[in-house]
Short mmCIF file of C-alpha atoms in Angstrom, two decimals:
data_model
loop_
_atom_site.label_atom_id
_atom_site.label_comp_id
_atom_site.label_asym_id
_atom_site.label_seq_id
_atom_site.Cartn_x
_atom_site.Cartn_y
_atom_site.Cartn_z
CA MET A 1 57.22 -96.28 123.40
CA ALA A 2 55.03 -93.58 121.84
CA GLY A 3 51.84 -94.61 120.14
CA ARG A 4 50.91 -93.93 116.54
CA ILE A 5 48.66 -90.97 115.65
CA ARG A 6 46.04 -91.68 113.00
CA VAL A 7 43.85 -88.95 111.54
CA GLY A 8 40.77 -89.39 109.42
CA ILE A 9 37.14 -88.74 108.63
CA GLY A 10 33.74 -90.40 109.06
CA GLY A 11 33.10 -92.89 106.25
CA TRP A 12 34.23 -92.35 102.67
CA THR A 13 31.03 -92.11 100.62
CA TYR A 14 29.85 -88.51 100.61
CA GLU A 15 28.72 -86.87 97.38
CA PRO A 16 29.93 -83.30 98.16
CA TRP A 17 33.53 -84.60 98.51
CA ARG A 18 33.49 -85.49 94.79
CA GLY A 19 35.38 -82.81 92.90
CA ILE A 20 36.57 -81.21 96.18
CA PHE A 21 38.49 -84.00 97.92
CA TYR A 22 38.06 -86.74 95.34
CA PRO A 23 39.33 -85.78 91.87
CA ASP A 24 36.77 -85.44 89.09
CA GLY A 25 36.29 -88.74 87.33
CA LEU A 26 37.45 -90.94 90.24
CA ARG A 27 35.31 -94.07 90.25
CA GLN A 28 33.15 -94.43 93.34
CA LYS A 29 34.61 -97.89 94.00
CA ASP A 30 38.08 -96.31 94.19
CA GLU A 31 37.16 -93.70 96.82
CA LEU A 32 38.21 -95.81 99.81
CA ALA A 33 41.61 -96.49 98.22
CA TYR A 34 41.98 -92.73 97.68
CA VAL A 35 41.22 -92.12 101.38
CA GLY A 36 43.87 -94.73 102.20
CA GLN A 37 46.44 -92.85 100.12
CA HIS A 38 45.77 -89.44 101.71
CA LEU A 39 44.63 -90.11 105.31
CA THR A 40 45.57 -92.66 107.96
CA ALA A 41 42.17 -93.76 109.33
CA THR A 42 38.44 -93.61 108.78
CA GLU A 43 35.32 -94.58 110.70
CA ILE A 44 33.06 -97.25 109.20
CA ASN A 45 29.50 -95.95 109.46
CA ALA A 46 27.68 -98.78 107.66
CA THR A 47 28.08 -101.08 110.67
CA TYR A 48 25.99 -98.68 112.77
CA TYR A 49 22.99 -99.22 110.52
CA GLY A 50 23.26 -102.91 109.64
CA THR A 51 25.29 -106.10 109.56
CA GLN A 52 27.98 -106.48 106.89
CA LYS A 53 29.42 -109.63 105.31
CA PRO A 54 32.90 -110.92 106.31
CA ALA A 55 33.97 -110.56 102.64
CA THR A 56 33.04 -106.86 102.76
CA PHE A 57 35.42 -106.25 105.67
CA ALA A 58 38.14 -108.24 103.87
CA ASN A 59 37.69 -106.10 100.73
CA TRP A 60 37.85 -102.87 102.74
CA ALA A 61 41.10 -104.06 104.33
CA LYS A 62 42.59 -104.82 100.89
CA ALA A 63 41.73 -101.32 99.62
CA VAL A 64 43.99 -99.47 102.07
CA PRO A 65 47.75 -99.54 102.74
CA ASP A 66 49.66 -100.99 105.67
CA GLY A 67 49.30 -98.83 108.77
CA PHE A 68 45.86 -97.48 107.86
CA GLN A 69 43.12 -98.44 110.33
CA PHE A 70 39.33 -98.42 110.50
CA ALA A 71 37.38 -97.48 113.58
CA VAL A 72 34.20 -99.58 113.46
CA LYS A 73 31.01 -97.93 114.63
CA ALA A 74 28.99 -100.40 116.71
CA SER A 75 25.41 -101.24 115.79
CA ARG A 76 22.74 -98.86 117.05
CA PHE A 77 20.87 -101.95 118.27
CA CYS A 78 23.57 -102.30 120.95
CA THR A 79 23.53 -98.72 122.24
CA ASN A 80 20.13 -97.22 121.38
CA ARG A 81 18.11 -99.07 124.00
CA ARG A 82 16.49 -98.35 127.33
CA VAL A 83 18.32 -101.07 129.28
CA LEU A 84 21.96 -101.33 128.17
CA GLY A 85 22.57 -104.36 130.34
CA GLU A 86 20.28 -106.37 128.02
CA ALA A 87 22.43 -105.72 124.92
CA GLY A 88 24.44 -108.95 125.13
CA GLU A 89 22.85 -110.68 122.13
CA SER A 90 23.16 -107.58 119.92
CA ILE A 91 26.79 -107.05 120.96
CA ALA A 92 27.65 -110.67 120.12
CA LYS A 93 25.95 -110.36 116.71
CA PHE A 94 27.84 -107.15 115.98
CA VAL A 95 31.26 -108.41 117.09
CA ASN A 96 30.91 -111.74 115.28
CA GLN A 97 29.74 -110.43 111.90
CA GLY A 98 33.29 -110.54 110.51
CA ILE A 99 35.06 -107.39 111.75
CA VAL A 100 38.18 -109.50 112.40
CA GLU A 101 38.52 -109.80 108.59
CA LEU A 102 39.97 -106.27 108.78
CA GLY A 103 43.08 -107.90 110.27
CA ASP A 104 45.74 -105.37 111.29
CA ARG A 105 43.55 -102.64 109.78
CA LEU A 106 41.09 -103.04 112.67
CA GLY A 107 41.18 -100.02 114.99
CA PRO A 108 38.87 -99.35 117.95
CA ILE A 109 35.16 -100.08 118.12
CA LEU A 110 33.15 -96.89 118.62
CA TRP A 111 30.11 -97.28 120.90
CA GLN A 112 27.99 -94.17 120.29
CA PHE A 113 25.11 -93.27 122.59
CA MET A 114 22.15 -91.00 121.89
CA PRO A 115 22.23 -87.44 123.30
CA THR A 116 19.15 -88.39 125.35
CA LYS A 117 20.90 -91.34 127.05
CA THR A 118 21.69 -90.40 130.66
CA PHE A 119 24.27 -91.94 132.96
CA ASP A 120 23.03 -94.79 135.14
CA ALA A 121 26.07 -96.29 136.88
CA GLU A 122 24.56 -99.72 137.45
CA ASP A 123 23.21 -100.15 133.92
CA PHE A 124 26.31 -98.70 132.25
CA GLY A 125 28.53 -100.92 134.38
CA ALA A 126 26.49 -103.94 133.27
CA PHE A 127 26.90 -102.87 129.62
CA LEU A 128 30.68 -102.50 129.95
CA LYS A 129 30.91 -106.05 131.32
CA LEU A 130 29.34 -107.28 128.05
CA LEU A 131 32.09 -105.80 125.85
CA PRO A 132 34.40 -108.64 124.77
CA ALA A 133 38.17 -108.33 125.05
CA LYS A 134 38.64 -110.47 121.92
CA ALA A 135 36.85 -111.75 118.83
CA ALA A 136 38.17 -114.95 117.24
CA GLY A 137 41.37 -114.43 119.23
CA VAL A 138 41.84 -110.85 117.95
CA PRO A 139 42.15 -108.22 120.73
CA LEU A 140 39.43 -105.54 120.66
CA ARG A 141 39.64 -101.94 121.86
CA HIS A 142 36.52 -100.04 122.87
CA ALA A 143 35.78 -96.30 122.78
CA LEU A 144 32.66 -94.78 124.36
CA GLU A 145 31.03 -91.72 122.86
CA VAL A 146 28.49 -90.37 125.34
CA ARG A 147 26.53 -87.22 124.58
CA HIS A 148 24.63 -86.27 127.74
CA GLU A 149 26.06 -83.97 130.40
CA SER A 150 25.19 -86.48 133.15
CA PHE A 151 28.26 -88.47 132.03
CA ASP A 152 30.49 -85.64 133.23
CA ASP A 153 30.84 -87.68 136.40
CA PRO A 154 33.97 -89.19 138.02
CA ASP A 155 32.04 -92.46 138.49
CA PHE A 156 31.56 -92.82 134.74
CA LEU A 157 35.21 -92.07 134.02
CA THR A 158 36.27 -94.65 136.62
CA LEU A 159 33.91 -97.29 135.18
CA ALA A 160 35.32 -96.71 131.71
CA ARG A 161 38.92 -96.87 132.94
CA ASP A 162 38.31 -100.07 134.88
CA ALA A 163 36.78 -101.62 131.74
CA GLY A 164 39.81 -100.52 129.68
CA ALA A 165 37.57 -98.38 127.46
CA ALA A 166 38.57 -94.97 126.11
CA VAL A 167 36.18 -92.07 126.60
CA VAL A 168 35.79 -90.18 123.32
CA PHE A 169 36.76 -86.52 123.49
CA ALA A 170 34.15 -84.58 121.51
CA ASP A 171 34.58 -81.04 120.21
CA HIS A 172 30.91 -80.16 119.79
CA GLY A 173 28.62 -77.29 120.69
CA SER A 174 26.33 -79.28 122.99
CA TYR A 175 28.06 -82.55 123.93
CA PRO A 176 30.35 -82.65 126.98
CA ALA A 177 34.09 -82.52 126.20
CA LEU A 178 35.26 -85.37 128.43
CA HIS A 179 38.86 -86.38 129.03
CA GLY A 180 38.93 -90.03 130.07
CA HIS A 181 41.62 -91.79 132.06
CA ASP A 182 44.66 -93.31 130.33
CA VAL A 183 43.71 -96.75 128.97
CA GLY A 184 46.53 -97.09 126.44
CA PHE A 185 44.86 -95.30 123.52
CA SER A 186 42.72 -92.22 122.93
CA TYR A 187 39.95 -91.20 120.55
CA ALA A 188 38.76 -87.72 119.50
CA ARG A 189 35.83 -86.68 117.30
CA LEU A 190 36.19 -83.10 116.09
CA MET A 191 32.79 -81.83 114.99
CA ARG A 192 32.99 -78.08 114.59
CA THR A 193 34.46 -77.61 111.13
CA ARG A 194 33.25 -74.42 109.40
CA GLU A 195 32.60 -74.07 105.68
CA GLU A 196 34.18 -70.62 105.43
CA GLU A 197 37.47 -72.03 106.77
CA PRO A 198 39.28 -73.88 103.91
CA THR A 199 40.66 -76.45 106.36
CA GLY A 200 37.47 -76.61 108.45
CA TYR A 201 39.26 -75.38 111.57
CA SER A 202 41.70 -72.46 111.51
CA PRO A 203 45.43 -73.27 111.20
CA LYS A 204 45.83 -72.30 114.87
CA GLU A 205 43.05 -74.71 115.91
CA ILE A 206 44.53 -77.49 113.74
CA ALA A 207 47.89 -76.91 115.43
CA GLY A 208 46.12 -77.23 118.80
CA TRP A 209 44.59 -80.61 117.86
CA ALA A 210 47.99 -81.78 116.64
CA ALA A 211 49.59 -80.73 119.94
CA MET A 212 46.87 -82.56 121.91
CA ALA A 213 47.44 -85.70 119.82
CA ARG A 214 51.20 -85.55 120.32
CA GLU A 215 50.73 -85.26 124.07
CA GLN A 216 48.32 -88.22 124.16
CA SER A 217 50.58 -90.36 121.99
CA ALA A 218 52.95 -90.66 124.95
CA HIS A 219 50.33 -93.05 126.40
CA GLY A 220 49.50 -95.05 123.27
CA ASP A 221 47.80 -94.86 119.89
CA VAL A 222 45.72 -91.79 119.08
CA TYR A 223 42.72 -91.64 116.75
CA ALA A 224 41.35 -88.26 115.64
CA PHE A 225 38.40 -87.95 113.27
CA PHE A 226 36.94 -84.82 111.68
CA ILE A 227 33.22 -85.41 111.25
CA SER A 228 29.93 -83.51 110.95
CA GLY A 229 30.06 -79.71 111.31
CA ALA A 230 30.82 -78.55 107.77
CA LYS A 231 31.43 -82.15 106.67
CA VAL A 232 32.58 -81.02 103.22
CA ARG A 233 35.72 -79.63 104.93
CA ALA A 234 36.51 -82.78 106.93
CA PRO A 235 39.09 -84.27 104.51
CA ALA A 236 40.93 -80.92 104.25
CA ALA A 237 40.96 -80.66 108.06
CA ALA A 238 42.37 -84.18 108.40
CA GLN A 239 45.04 -83.53 105.76
CA ALA A 240 45.98 -80.25 107.46
CA MET A 241 46.39 -82.02 110.80
CA ILE A 242 48.57 -84.72 109.20
CA VAL A 243 50.77 -81.93 107.80
CA ALA A 244 50.85 -80.20 111.22
CA LEU A 245 52.01 -83.46 112.81
CA GLY A 246 54.92 -83.54 110.34
#
């Protein structure tokens, strides 16, 4: 059975989107609901910087329609550290803050590593063993965004596969574009939108991302997010890809 393709952006609070993506006069508290009406996923950035309340997650879930999902960016205190194998306490705090209140709107957890973080098989393997399969009985899916070329290594891809974690495919000028093994879902972050292009990427490029997503959906759910680059174009890029997917 083919997976579902969800396409979105990073976050939903971004001033330059007002009057370009968000209509003039839309209340700030209604912006997430507007994202839910026009896109099919978004990344939660706030969780990277600090802990949120369970009620906050529950309110976010209520704001969006059935089928919409949030990717939750893991706390920087888990990933931005010298010894990853010592992150157990931080991971537990992050996972148990109330993310399960998103219910069926909970998508993958995004574990993002600094561009300076290099691949150490032993330490990374220890970190992957700390990632829980469930929180309060709810299954969790994990996606790894690594940004140093040392991760372009079969040993890393094997470690990720064996842990059941997706390797994020990044379209970026200086991060490696890694294709992980099939773990039942895939995750792409598309970071080269251009301001002069109304849809961020050209129609031909958008069609290419749609084709890649269709191909990956044979193996499970697909998450594609347009972020950074010319961020002001990210919603238009996501909408264009949703159109391209039909």
